[in-house]
Amino acid sequence: MHMRDWLAIKSGIDALQDGRVNVRGVITLCASSATTTLTNRLIGEHSFVALTPRTASAQADTLSAAFYVVPGHHEASIKHSITGSHPRIFHWAILG
């Protein structure tokens, strides 16, 4: 292995020890659909997919709209009853 490979491995281990992982991203839920699919090779049927609102409209929907996540093989279906014209933007993270 080259020195740069060892440095990349060390950097990855340091990030994990600091609580930083690459199992996160951003997803937009649109009112025009009752289901949004999040696709990621790390998702399994026993995974926990956390959603955190990124916008005010997304925050409002966490208090009033019903939505839930159904994880599957390499994807999670996010069922939602969002109304209105503004898209709802969430951060997501996969655990397990």
mmCIF file of C-alpha atoms in Angstrom:
data_model
loop_
_atom_site.group_PDB
_atom_site.id
_atom_site.type_symbol
_atom_site.label_atom_id
_atom_site.label_comp_id
_atom_site.label_asym_id
_atom_site.label_seq_id
_atom_site.Cartn_x
_atom_site.Cartn_y
_atom_site.Cartn_z
ATOM 1 C CA MET A 1 0.000 0.000 0.000
ATOM 2 C CA HIS A 2 1.091 3.545 -0.677
ATOM 3 C CA MET A 3 1.345 6.152 2.041
ATOM 4 C CA ARG A 4 -1.705 7.997 0.644
ATOM 5 C CA ASP A 5 -3.761 4.796 1.075
ATOM 6 C CA TRP A 6 -2.754 4.560 4.735
ATOM 7 C CA LEU A 7 -3.592 8.234 5.229
ATOM 8 C CA ALA A 8 -7.037 7.714 3.676
ATOM 9 C CA ILE A 9 -7.671 4.757 5.998
ATOM 10 C CA LYS A 10 -6.511 6.767 9.023
ATOM 11 C CA SER A 11 -8.725 9.674 7.992
ATOM 12 C CA GLY A 12 -11.731 7.353 7.740
ATOM 13 C CA ILE A 13 -11.063 5.823 11.155
ATOM 14 C CA ASP A 14 -10.625 9.280 12.703
ATOM 15 C CA ALA A 15 -13.954 10.389 11.197
ATOM 16 C CA LEU A 16 -15.729 7.307 12.602
ATOM 17 C CA GLN A 17 -14.269 7.953 16.039
ATOM 18 C CA ASP A 18 -15.568 11.535 15.829
ATOM 19 C CA GLY A 19 -19.058 10.237 14.996
ATOM 20 C CA ARG A 20 -18.966 11.176 11.306
ATOM 21 C CA VAL A 21 -20.265 8.570 8.910
ATOM 22 C CA ASN A 22 -21.165 8.557 5.229
ATOM 23 C CA VAL A 23 -24.681 7.185 5.664
ATOM 24 C CA ARG A 24 -26.513 10.472 5.395
ATOM 25 C CA GLY A 25 -27.916 12.807 2.808
ATOM 26 C CA VAL A 26 -30.800 15.064 1.830
ATOM 27 C CA ILE A 27 -34.191 14.069 0.397
ATOM 28 C CA THR A 28 -37.150 16.107 -0.822
ATOM 29 C CA LEU A 29 -40.714 14.921 -0.220
ATOM 30 C CA CYS A 30 -43.173 16.352 -2.741
ATOM 31 C CA ALA A 31 -46.908 16.844 -2.277
ATOM 32 C CA SER A 32 -47.520 15.418 -5.757
ATOM 33 C CA SER A 33 -46.674 11.909 -4.509
ATOM 34 C CA ALA A 34 -47.730 9.887 -1.457
ATOM 35 C CA THR A 35 -44.498 7.872 -1.495
ATOM 36 C CA THR A 36 -40.872 8.863 -1.934
ATOM 37 C CA THR A 37 -38.172 6.212 -2.365
ATOM 38 C CA LEU A 38 -34.722 6.612 -0.854
ATOM 39 C CA THR A 39 -32.235 4.311 -2.579
ATOM 40 C CA ASN A 40 -28.928 3.426 -0.928
ATOM 41 C CA ARG A 41 -26.959 0.169 -0.936
ATOM 42 C CA LEU A 42 -26.564 0.407 2.859
ATOM 43 C CA ILE A 43 -30.300 0.138 3.569
ATOM 44 C CA GLY A 44 -31.571 -3.243 4.711
ATOM 45 C CA GLU A 45 -34.968 -4.416 5.862
ATOM 46 C CA HIS A 46 -33.916 -3.980 9.517
ATOM 47 C CA SER A 47 -32.330 -0.543 9.054
ATOM 48 C CA PHE A 48 -33.515 2.540 10.903
ATOM 49 C CA VAL A 49 -33.839 5.524 8.579
ATOM 50 C CA ALA A 50 -33.994 8.786 10.531
ATOM 51 C CA LEU A 51 -35.489 11.912 8.982
ATOM 52 C CA THR A 52 -34.719 15.382 10.326
ATOM 53 C CA PRO A 53 -36.472 18.446 8.871
ATOM 54 C CA ARG A 54 -34.224 20.886 7.013
ATOM 55 C CA THR A 55 -36.839 23.506 6.129
ATOM 56 C CA ALA A 56 -39.651 25.237 8.025
ATOM 57 C CA SER A 57 -42.291 23.502 5.904
ATOM 58 C CA ALA A 58 -40.701 20.114 6.672
ATOM 59 C CA GLN A 59 -40.673 20.960 10.390
ATOM 60 C CA ALA A 60 -44.357 21.884 10.274
ATOM 61 C CA ASP A 61 -45.184 18.569 8.633
ATOM 62 C CA THR A 62 -43.422 16.581 11.334
ATOM 63 C CA LEU A 63 -46.001 18.018 13.736
ATOM 64 C CA SER A 64 -49.115 17.634 11.586
ATOM 65 C CA ALA A 65 -48.679 15.210 8.668
ATOM 66 C CA ALA A 66 -48.456 11.462 8.983
ATOM 67 C CA PHE A 67 -45.353 9.906 7.505
ATOM 68 C CA TYR A 68 -43.389 6.763 8.140
ATOM 69 C CA VAL A 69 -40.469 4.844 6.665
ATOM 70 C CA VAL A 70 -40.559 1.247 5.420
ATOM 71 C CA PRO A 71 -37.003 -0.058 4.888
ATOM 72 C CA GLY A 72 -36.315 -2.788 2.352
ATOM 73 C CA HIS A 73 -33.448 -4.219 0.315
ATOM 74 C CA HIS A 74 -31.267 -1.240 -0.707
ATOM 75 C CA GLU A 75 -34.175 1.217 -0.472
ATOM 76 C CA ALA A 76 -36.643 2.743 1.939
ATOM 77 C CA SER A 77 -40.164 3.841 1.039
ATOM 78 C CA ILE A 78 -41.186 7.032 2.798
ATOM 79 C CA LYS A 79 -44.978 7.173 2.996
ATOM 80 C CA HIS A 80 -46.316 10.684 3.558
ATOM 81 C CA SER A 81 -49.498 12.715 3.449
ATOM 82 C CA ILE A 82 -47.966 16.077 2.645
ATOM 83 C CA THR A 83 -50.242 18.754 1.245
ATOM 84 C CA GLY A 84 -49.492 22.168 -0.195
ATOM 85 C CA SER A 85 -47.176 23.235 -2.932
ATOM 86 C CA HIS A 86 -43.870 23.584 -1.078
ATOM 87 C CA PRO A 87 -41.507 20.617 -1.183
ATOM 88 C CA ARG A 88 -40.370 19.321 2.198
ATOM 89 C CA ILE A 89 -36.617 18.860 2.540
ATOM 90 C CA PHE A 90 -35.203 16.452 5.129
ATOM 91 C CA HIS A 91 -31.772 15.207 6.149
ATOM 92 C CA TRP A 92 -31.676 11.419 6.350
ATOM 93 C CA ALA A 93 -29.375 9.000 8.133
ATOM 94 C CA ILE A 94 -29.231 5.206 8.017
ATOM 95 C CA LEU A 95 -28.471 3.172 11.111
ATOM 96 C CA GLY A 96 -28.069 -0.577 11.093
#
